[in-house]
Amino acid sequence: MLEVVALSSLRYDTNRAGDLGALLAPPYDVIDEAERAALESRSAYNAVHLILPRGEGDAKYARAAEALRGWRARGVLRAEPPALWLYRQSCPTPRGEIVRSAILCGVRLRPYEERTVLPHERTHAAPKEDRYRLKMATRAHLSPFLALYDDAAGEVGRALTADAAADRSPDADARTPDGQRHRLTRLRAETAEAIGRALAKRHLIIADGHHRYDTMLRLHREIGSDESGIGFGCIVRLQDEGLVVWPTHRLALGRLDAAAFLARSATLLAVEERPLASPTAIEEVIAAKRAQAPSFALVPASRERVFYLSLRVDADVGDVPAALRNVEAALLEKALAALGPPTWSIAYTHDAGEALARLAAGEAAAAFILGPARVSDVLAVAEAGLSMPQKSTFFHPKVPTGLLFHPF
């Protein structure tokens, strides 16, 4: 049974810490060095000092723990009574504003085998070890994992609507330099109880933060206390109109023979060759083709042509499980495997324009342009007990670090 419970948390006291918009940071794994420096300079209390501390080896984890202790002692962070929190995140995009509603909460940690919390993507050991050491040093979950739940009957939606009818001001309302707005409102006790009852019949599918959930599980296995058994989650209705997934394109770095790739994948993928077009035009063609069959594009280093690849009706899918046959990243992975031991590595970008620019600069042997993962496929893969290839999904906008911290 899924247990969503009140979250014991620490929250910035903006009277001491300053404007909340200067304190929030993106998740650690999307921060490059330039942004890291910018966040550090924005405030001495920016959350980046906790999630990406400076230093080498264990010294950096000790530095984060010392900062957290100091902030608590100085009243920069204050303890909040256990609660569920409504989090509304607004994000400007070229196509208009995205507004996504989520609940920041405690989640009773369950191993994946129990099928209460389901993963959909593979993880790697090094990031998990890093997050484990940070959590052990700070004794806190600094960032939530993002998970999805089905609310087709609207039970949770109605509870949130009724709570909003109380017409209260948010407990926190901040804007970050990227134009996003972040509003945090403590939910009433009766609302939290109604949500807990409704979600007990559901399961969660991790959308983002698999490494965070995995390390929460590991810590609980080692510590074994009631407190360590509560993870830090940000959960979103599948039906939320602000649930957006960005595409993740692939660049083959090194040696990759595009002609050999096309020849070896002929029993799996049908090919349509067209002249090179703009990144937007390529994405539009892919979107139209995906309405008929799983499809993506290959742009070789010559950049003279674009090869649009679609799953054949009579495809030899081999050992690709049914739930993964609509996932273009999995089909690409299978096609690449047919080339034998790789003489290339894969780099990722969410911007098709960047992918083609890097190809033009001679940085890559080929670019593979993919459409965004479908949420329905994420569900199908998770419920089948399978995993998508790494970097198959990129939910946008990212949930920032610094709204709340969960000590254990």
GROMACS .gro file of C-alpha atoms in nm:
model
  408
    1MET     CA    1   0.000   0.000   0.000
    2LEU     CA    2   0.125   0.347  -0.088
    3GLU     CA    3   0.169   0.570   0.216
    4VAL     CA    4   0.194   0.944   0.157
    5VAL     CA    5   0.254   1.110   0.492
    6ALA     CA    6   0.315   1.453   0.643
    7LEU     CA    7   0.669   1.573   0.576
    8SER     CA    8   0.896   1.689   0.857
    9SER     CA    9   1.094   1.967   0.697
   10LEU     CA   10   1.329   2.260   0.724
   11ARG     CA   11   1.239   2.580   0.542
   12TYR     CA   12   1.430   2.900   0.477
   13ASP     CA   13   1.346   3.192   0.705
   14THR     CA   14   1.365   3.465   0.443
   15ASN     CA   15   1.396   3.732   0.712
   16ARG     CA   16   1.743   3.590   0.776
   17ALA     CA   17   1.830   3.419   0.450
   18GLY     CA   18   1.698   3.682   0.208
   19ASP     CA   19   1.483   3.651  -0.103
   20LEU     CA   20   1.381   3.290  -0.170
   21GLY     CA   21   1.435   3.338  -0.543
   22ALA     CA   22   1.808   3.379  -0.474
   23LEU     CA   23   1.819   3.066  -0.259
   24LEU     CA   24   1.669   2.803  -0.492
   25ALA     CA   25   1.886   2.586  -0.720
   26PRO     CA   26   1.810   2.333  -0.994
   27PRO     CA   27   1.875   1.964  -0.920
   28TYR     CA   28   2.247   1.888  -0.887
   29ASP     CA   29   2.267   1.679  -1.204
   30VAL     CA   30   2.164   1.959  -1.443
   31ILE     CA   31   2.400   2.226  -1.303
   32ASP     CA   32   2.713   2.295  -1.509
   33GLU     CA   33   3.019   2.475  -1.371
   34ALA     CA   34   2.913   2.820  -1.494
   35GLU     CA   35   2.570   2.791  -1.335
   36ARG     CA   36   2.722   2.653  -1.019
   37ALA     CA   37   2.940   2.962  -0.982
   38ALA     CA   38   2.644   3.190  -1.057
   39LEU     CA   39   2.429   3.021  -0.792
   40GLU     CA   40   2.708   3.040  -0.535
   41SER     CA   41   2.748   3.412  -0.597
   42ARG     CA   42   2.374   3.473  -0.574
   43SER     CA   43   2.367   3.399  -0.202
   44ALA     CA   44   2.587   3.242   0.066
   45TYR     CA   45   2.275   3.044   0.156
   46ASN     CA   46   2.185   2.921  -0.192
   47ALA     CA   47   2.099   2.550  -0.187
   48VAL     CA   48   2.383   2.476  -0.430
   49HIS     CA   49   2.623   2.503  -0.134
   50LEU     CA   50   2.452   2.193   0.008
   51ILE     CA   51   2.390   1.982  -0.303
   52LEU     CA   52   2.721   2.059  -0.484
   53PRO     CA   53   2.968   2.149  -0.209
   54ARG     CA   54   3.322   2.243  -0.304
   55GLY     CA   55   3.611   2.019  -0.208
   56GLU     CA   56   3.755   1.675  -0.279
   57GLY     CA   57   3.654   1.334  -0.148
   58ASP     CA   58   3.477   1.316   0.185
   59ALA     CA   59   3.578   1.674   0.267
   60LYS     CA   60   3.310   1.813   0.039
   61TYR     CA   61   3.037   1.611   0.211
   62ALA     CA   62   3.160   1.729   0.550
   63ARG     CA   63   3.149   2.084   0.421
   64ALA     CA   64   2.782   2.046   0.323
   65ALA     CA   65   2.700   1.899   0.664
   66GLU     CA   66   2.877   2.186   0.839
   67ALA     CA   67   2.687   2.441   0.630
   68LEU     CA   68   2.354   2.277   0.708
   69ARG     CA   69   2.428   2.271   1.081
   70GLY     CA   70   2.538   2.634   1.073
   71TRP     CA   71   2.230   2.749   0.886
   72ARG     CA   72   2.006   2.577   1.138
   73ALA     CA   73   2.197   2.722   1.432
   74ARG     CA   74   2.176   3.075   1.290
   75GLY     CA   75   1.805   3.047   1.217
   76VAL     CA   76   1.853   3.062   0.840
   77LEU     CA   77   1.660   2.735   0.831
   78ARG     CA   78   1.372   2.670   1.068
   79ALA     CA   79   1.188   2.349   1.145
   80GLU     CA   80   0.830   2.326   1.018
   81PRO     CA   81   0.551   2.116   1.172
   82PRO     CA   82   0.484   1.800   0.965
   83ALA     CA   83   0.260   1.876   0.667
   84LEU     CA   84   0.180   1.817   0.302
   85TRP     CA   85   0.254   2.114   0.079
   86LEU     CA   86   0.096   2.224  -0.248
   87TYR     CA   87   0.367   2.343  -0.486
   88ARG     CA   88   0.269   2.540  -0.796
   89GLN     CA   89   0.549   2.595  -1.044
   90SER     CA   90   0.503   2.839  -1.333
   91CYS     CA   91   0.753   2.838  -1.619
   92PRO     CA   92   0.762   3.062  -1.930
   93THR     CA   93   0.816   2.887  -2.264
   94PRO     CA   94   0.809   3.008  -2.628
   95ARG     CA   95   0.463   2.849  -2.654
   96GLY     CA   96   0.322   3.006  -2.341
   97GLU     CA   97   0.340   2.956  -1.969
   98ILE     CA   98   0.346   2.608  -1.813
   99VAL     CA   99   0.181   2.579  -1.472
  100ARG     CA  100   0.229   2.249  -1.289
  101SER     CA  101   0.080   2.161  -0.952
  102ALA     CA  102   0.252   1.909  -0.726
  103ILE     CA  103   0.250   1.791  -0.366
  104LEU     CA  104   0.569   1.793  -0.158
  105CYS     CA  105   0.532   1.514   0.092
  106GLY     CA  106   0.680   1.225   0.281
  107VAL     CA  107   0.658   0.885   0.111
  108ARG     CA  108   0.698   0.557   0.299
  109LEU     CA  109   0.995   0.394   0.128
  110ARG     CA  110   0.920   0.060  -0.034
  111PRO     CA  111   1.155  -0.163  -0.234
  112TYR     CA  112   1.071  -0.181  -0.602
  113GLU     CA  113   0.979  -0.548  -0.571
  114GLU     CA  114   0.666  -0.451  -0.377
  115ARG     CA  115   0.539  -0.261  -0.685
  116THR     CA  116   0.426   0.038  -0.478
  117VAL     CA  117   0.690   0.274  -0.617
  118LEU     CA  118   0.799   0.188  -0.971
  119PRO     CA  119   1.113   0.299  -1.158
  120HIS     CA  120   1.123   0.346  -1.535
  121GLU     CA  121   1.490   0.425  -1.607
  122ARG     CA  122   1.829   0.266  -1.544
  123THR     CA  123   2.064   0.415  -1.287
  124HIS     CA  124   2.441   0.417  -1.249
  125ALA     CA  125   2.655   0.340  -0.947
  126ALA     CA  126   2.874   0.653  -0.932
  127PRO     CA  127   2.593   0.911  -0.894
  128LYS     CA  128   2.422   0.691  -0.635
  129GLU     CA  129   2.740   0.662  -0.429
  130ASP     CA  130   2.785   1.040  -0.443
  131ARG     CA  131   2.428   1.108  -0.323
  132TYR     CA  132   2.461   0.838  -0.057
  133ARG     CA  133   2.770   1.000   0.095
  134LEU     CA  134   2.608   1.342   0.089
  135LYS     CA  135   2.293   1.215   0.262
  136MET     CA  136   2.494   1.027   0.522
  137ALA     CA  137   2.701   1.337   0.601
  138THR     CA  138   2.408   1.580   0.621
  139ARG     CA  139   2.149   1.334   0.757
  140ALA     CA  140   1.900   1.501   0.527
  141HIS     CA  141   1.724   1.450   0.196
  142LEU     CA  142   1.802   1.782   0.032
  143SER     CA  143   1.607   1.731  -0.292
  144PRO     CA  144   1.288   1.537  -0.363
  145PHE     CA  145   1.237   1.274  -0.627
  146LEU     CA  146   0.962   1.350  -0.879
  147ALA     CA  147   0.692   1.085  -0.918
  148LEU     CA  148   0.361   1.051  -1.102
  149TYR     CA  149   0.029   0.906  -0.991
  150ASP     CA  150  -0.299   0.838  -1.167
  151ASP     CA  151  -0.591   1.054  -1.055
  152ALA     CA  152  -0.833   0.967  -1.335
  153ALA     CA  153  -1.126   0.971  -1.090
  154GLY     CA  154  -1.022   1.318  -0.973
  155GLU     CA  155  -1.017   1.239  -0.600
  156VAL     CA  156  -0.693   1.424  -0.531
  157GLY     CA  157  -0.782   1.703  -0.770
  158ARG     CA  158  -1.109   1.767  -0.587
  159ALA     CA  159  -0.932   1.770  -0.250
  160LEU     CA  160  -0.682   2.027  -0.376
  161THR     CA  161  -0.960   2.240  -0.529
  162ALA     CA  162  -1.150   2.239  -0.200
  163ASP     CA  163  -0.835   2.341  -0.013
  164ALA     CA  164  -0.772   2.626  -0.256
  165ALA     CA  165  -1.125   2.753  -0.193
  166ALA     CA  166  -1.005   2.859   0.153
  167ASP     CA  167  -0.845   3.151  -0.035
  168ARG     CA  168  -0.520   3.168   0.160
  169SER     CA  169  -0.202   3.341   0.055
  170PRO     CA  170   0.087   3.103  -0.020
  171ASP     CA  171   0.340   3.046   0.257
  172ALA     CA  172   0.614   3.123   0.004
  173ASP     CA  173   0.600   3.301  -0.331
  174ALA     CA  174   0.925   3.356  -0.519
  175ARG     CA  175   1.059   3.422  -0.865
  176THR     CA  176   1.392   3.292  -0.988
  177PRO     CA  177   1.611   3.468  -1.249
  178ASP     CA  178   1.498   3.224  -1.519
  179GLY     CA  179   1.145   3.370  -1.496
  180GLN     CA  180   0.991   3.082  -1.303
  181ARG     CA  181   0.747   3.144  -1.020
  182HIS     CA  182   0.736   2.912  -0.719
  183ARG     CA  183   0.440   2.912  -0.477
  184LEU     CA  184   0.430   2.687  -0.172
  185THR     CA  185   0.117   2.646   0.042
  186ARG     CA  186   0.071   2.426   0.347
  187LEU     CA  187  -0.232   2.201   0.295
  188ARG     CA  188  -0.496   2.179   0.565
  189ALA     CA  189  -0.493   1.866   0.780
  190GLU     CA  190  -0.826   1.743   0.641
  191THR     CA  191  -0.697   1.787   0.286
  192ALA     CA  192  -0.383   1.589   0.368
  193GLU     CA  193  -0.592   1.309   0.515
  194ALA     CA  194  -0.817   1.294   0.207
  195ILE     CA  195  -0.514   1.281  -0.023
  196GLY     CA  196  -0.354   1.006   0.186
  197ARG     CA  197  -0.671   0.796   0.163
  198ALA     CA  198  -0.703   0.846  -0.212
  199LEU     CA  199  -0.338   0.762  -0.285
  200ALA     CA  200  -0.337   0.448  -0.071
  201LYS     CA  201  -0.506   0.275  -0.367
  202ARG     CA  202  -0.245   0.395  -0.617
  203HIS     CA  203   0.120   0.348  -0.694
  204LEU     CA  204   0.390   0.601  -0.782
  205ILE     CA  205   0.604   0.597  -1.094
  206ILE     CA  206   0.935   0.776  -1.057
  207ALA     CA  207   0.967   1.039  -1.329
  208ASP     CA  208   1.291   1.203  -1.219
  209GLY     CA  209   1.536   1.135  -0.939
  210HIS     CA  210   1.584   0.757  -0.956
  211HIS     CA  211   1.928   0.800  -0.797
  212ARG     CA  212   1.772   0.994  -0.509
  213TYR     CA  213   1.509   0.730  -0.441
  214ASP     CA  214   1.763   0.448  -0.467
  215THR     CA  215   1.990   0.614  -0.209
  216MET     CA  216   1.695   0.679   0.022
  217LEU     CA  217   1.621   0.306   0.010
  218ARG     CA  218   1.985   0.218   0.079
  219LEU     CA  219   2.001   0.452   0.377
  220HIS     CA  220   1.684   0.308   0.523
  221ARG     CA  221   1.816  -0.046   0.488
  222GLU     CA  222   2.128   0.057   0.682
  223ILE     CA  223   1.971   0.283   0.945
  224GLY     CA  224   1.637   0.108   0.988
  225SER     CA  225   1.462   0.380   1.190
  226ASP     CA  226   1.109   0.510   1.145
  227GLU     CA  227   1.251   0.845   1.034
  228SER     CA  228   1.482   0.693   0.773
  229GLY     CA  229   1.182   0.507   0.632
  230ILE     CA  230   1.024   0.830   0.509
  231GLY     CA  231   1.151   0.959   0.176
  232PHE     CA  232   1.111   1.306   0.029
  233GLY     CA  233   0.883   1.317  -0.273
  234CYS     CA  234   0.729   1.565  -0.513
  235ILE     CA  235   0.426   1.396  -0.668
  236VAL     CA  236   0.224   1.507  -0.971
  237ARG     CA  237  -0.107   1.395  -1.117
  238LEU     CA  238  -0.074   1.222  -1.454
  239GLN     CA  239  -0.365   1.439  -1.561
  240ASP     CA  240  -0.190   1.767  -1.477
  241GLU     CA  241  -0.178   1.991  -1.785
  242GLY     CA  242   0.164   2.120  -1.681
  243LEU     CA  243   0.327   1.776  -1.708
  244VAL     CA  244   0.575   1.827  -1.994
  245VAL     CA  245   0.854   1.605  -2.129
  246TRP     CA  246   1.140   1.740  -2.339
  247PRO     CA  247   1.317   1.533  -2.605
  248THR     CA  248   1.670   1.410  -2.543
  249HIS     CA  249   1.876   1.385  -2.862
  250ARG     CA  250   2.188   1.172  -2.901
  251LEU     CA  251   2.527   1.260  -3.046
  252ALA     CA  252   2.766   0.980  -3.143
  253LEU     CA  253   3.118   1.094  -3.049
  254GLY     CA  254   3.402   0.904  -3.209
  255ARG     CA  255   3.368   0.672  -3.510
  256LEU     CA  256   3.025   0.565  -3.630
  257ASP     CA  257   2.956   0.460  -3.991
  258ALA     CA  258   2.611   0.598  -4.079
  259ALA     CA  259   2.585   0.382  -4.393
  260ALA     CA  260   2.660   0.068  -4.191
  261PHE     CA  261   2.405   0.173  -3.931
  262LEU     CA  262   2.134   0.209  -4.196
  263ALA     CA  263   2.224  -0.126  -4.354
  264ARG     CA  264   2.235  -0.319  -4.026
  265SER     CA  265   1.903  -0.175  -3.903
  266ALA     CA  266   1.711  -0.241  -4.226
  267THR     CA  267   1.507  -0.529  -4.081
  268LEU     CA  268   1.402  -0.308  -3.789
  269LEU     CA  269   1.361   0.039  -3.936
  270ALA     CA  270   1.216   0.175  -4.259
  271VAL     CA  271   1.410   0.470  -4.403
  272GLU     CA  272   1.296   0.787  -4.577
  273GLU     CA  273   1.572   1.013  -4.705
  274ARG     CA  274   1.518   1.389  -4.737
  275PRO     CA  275   1.735   1.701  -4.777
  276LEU     CA  276   1.874   1.860  -4.464
  277ALA     CA  277   1.621   2.094  -4.301
  278SER     CA  278   1.612   2.325  -4.001
  279PRO     CA  279   1.601   2.168  -3.653
  280THR     CA  280   1.237   2.276  -3.615
  281ALA     CA  281   1.141   2.127  -3.951
  282ILE     CA  282   1.313   1.798  -3.866
  283GLU     CA  283   1.125   1.781  -3.535
  284GLU     CA  284   0.796   1.852  -3.714
  285VAL     CA  285   0.853   1.565  -3.958
  286ILE     CA  286   0.938   1.332  -3.670
  287ALA     CA  287   0.621   1.436  -3.484
  288ALA     CA  288   0.407   1.361  -3.790
  289LYS     CA  289   0.571   1.023  -3.842
  290ARG     CA  290   0.538   0.929  -3.474
  291ALA     CA  291   0.161   0.952  -3.512
  292GLN     CA  292   0.190   0.645  -3.737
  293ALA     CA  293   0.486   0.452  -3.591
  294PRO     CA  294   0.780   0.505  -3.354
  295SER     CA  295   1.021   0.730  -3.547
  296PHE     CA  296   1.340   0.932  -3.513
  297ALA     CA  297   1.599   1.090  -3.745
  298LEU     CA  298   1.965   1.034  -3.826
  299VAL     CA  299   2.181   1.322  -3.951
  300PRO     CA  300   2.527   1.196  -4.054
  301ALA     CA  301   2.845   1.402  -4.031
  302SER     CA  302   2.814   1.511  -4.397
  303ARG     CA  303   2.489   1.694  -4.304
  304GLU     CA  304   2.369   1.675  -4.665
  305ARG     CA  305   2.067   1.454  -4.595
  306VAL     CA  306   1.837   1.352  -4.312
  307PHE     CA  307   1.734   0.988  -4.273
  308TYR     CA  308   1.394   0.947  -4.105
  309LEU     CA  309   1.370   0.604  -3.945
  310SER     CA  310   1.040   0.441  -3.850
  311LEU     CA  311   0.965   0.102  -3.698
  312ARG     CA  312   0.871  -0.133  -3.983
  313VAL     CA  313   0.532  -0.301  -3.977
  314ASP     CA  314   0.711  -0.633  -4.028
  315ALA     CA  315   1.004  -0.538  -3.804
  316ASP     CA  316   1.235  -0.797  -3.658
  317VAL     CA  317   1.219  -0.659  -3.303
  318GLY     CA  318   1.407  -0.956  -3.162
  319ASP     CA  319   1.423  -0.944  -2.785
  320VAL     CA  320   1.273  -0.594  -2.744
  321PRO     CA  321   0.983  -0.636  -2.496
  322ALA     CA  322   0.638  -0.518  -2.605
  323ALA     CA  323   0.633  -0.224  -2.362
  324LEU     CA  324   0.957  -0.087  -2.513
  325ARG     CA  325   0.864  -0.116  -2.880
  326ASN     CA  326   0.717   0.234  -2.888
  327VAL     CA  327   1.023   0.383  -2.713
  328GLU     CA  328   1.250   0.528  -2.979
  329ALA     CA  329   1.551   0.539  -2.747
  330ALA     CA  330   1.521   0.162  -2.698
  331LEU     CA  331   1.490   0.100  -3.074
  332LEU     CA  332   1.795   0.318  -3.136
  333GLU     CA  333   1.985   0.126  -2.871
  334LYS     CA  334   1.901  -0.204  -3.043
  335ALA     CA  335   2.000  -0.069  -3.385
  336LEU     CA  336   2.332   0.056  -3.252
  337ALA     CA  337   2.400  -0.279  -3.087
  338ALA     CA  338   2.382  -0.443  -3.431
  339LEU     CA  339   2.703  -0.257  -3.523
  340GLY     CA  340   2.902  -0.459  -3.272
  341PRO     CA  341   3.135  -0.326  -3.001
  342PRO     CA  342   3.099   0.054  -2.995
  343THR     CA  343   3.371   0.276  -3.135
  344TRP     CA  344   3.177   0.580  -3.014
  345SER     CA  345   3.035   0.730  -2.697
  346ILE     CA  346   2.700   0.903  -2.657
  347ALA     CA  347   2.646   1.264  -2.556
  348TYR     CA  348   2.303   1.415  -2.492
  349THR     CA  349   2.127   1.743  -2.557
  350HIS     CA  350   1.765   1.863  -2.537
  351ASP     CA  351   1.816   2.113  -2.818
  352ALA     CA  352   1.806   1.983  -3.176
  353GLY     CA  353   1.974   2.305  -3.289
  354GLU     CA  354   2.266   2.238  -3.056
  355ALA     CA  355   2.292   1.881  -3.184
  356LEU     CA  356   2.323   1.997  -3.546
  357ALA     CA  357   2.564   2.278  -3.450
  358ARG     CA  358   2.794   2.035  -3.274
  359LEU     CA  359   2.774   1.806  -3.578
  360ALA     CA  360   2.872   2.100  -3.802
  361ALA     CA  361   3.165   2.179  -3.571
  362GLY     CA  362   3.301   1.830  -3.626
  363GLU     CA  363   3.239   1.717  -3.268
  364ALA     CA  364   3.028   1.414  -3.362
  365ALA     CA  365   2.999   1.142  -3.623
  366ALA     CA  366   2.619   1.150  -3.625
  367ALA     CA  367   2.322   1.309  -3.455
  368PHE     CA  368   2.007   1.119  -3.368
  369ILE     CA  369   1.706   1.351  -3.328
  370LEU     CA  370   1.429   1.204  -3.112
  371GLY     CA  371   1.086   1.319  -3.007
  372PRO     CA  372   0.994   1.350  -2.640
  373ALA     CA  373   0.908   1.031  -2.452
  374ARG     CA  374   0.536   0.975  -2.417
  375VAL     CA  375   0.406   0.960  -2.060
  376SER     CA  376   0.192   0.662  -2.163
  377ASP     CA  377   0.509   0.472  -2.259
  378VAL     CA  378   0.675   0.564  -1.929
  379LEU     CA  379   0.376   0.410  -1.751
  380ALA     CA  380   0.374   0.099  -1.968
  381VAL     CA  381   0.745   0.037  -1.915
  382ALA     CA  382   0.728   0.091  -1.539
  383GLU     CA  383   0.421  -0.127  -1.494
  384ALA     CA  384   0.586  -0.403  -1.697
  385GLY     CA  385   0.878  -0.399  -1.455
  386LEU     CA  386   1.119  -0.283  -1.727
  387SER     CA  387   1.359   0.008  -1.765
  388MET     CA  388   1.405   0.264  -2.040
  389PRO     CA  389   1.755   0.344  -2.162
  390GLN     CA  390   1.939   0.615  -1.972
  391LYS     CA  391   1.833   0.972  -2.056
  392SER     CA  392   1.504   0.864  -2.213
  393THR     CA  393   1.298   1.124  -2.027
  394PHE     CA  394   1.348   1.485  -1.925
  395PHE     CA  395   1.052   1.625  -1.737
  396HIS     CA  396   1.034   2.004  -1.751
  397PRO     CA  397   1.051   2.222  -1.553
  398LYS     CA  398   1.283   2.062  -1.299
  399VAL     CA  399   1.178   2.072  -0.935
  400PRO     CA  400   1.418   2.311  -0.761
  401THR     CA  401   1.613   2.239  -0.446
  402GLY     CA  402   1.556   2.470  -0.151
  403LEU     CA  403   1.180   2.490  -0.111
  404LEU     CA  404   1.205   2.240   0.173
  405PHE     CA  405   1.470   2.007   0.315
  406HIS     CA  406   1.385   1.680   0.491
  407PRO     CA  407   1.614   1.583   0.783
  408PHE     CA  408   1.612   1.226   0.910
   0.00000   0.00000   0.00000
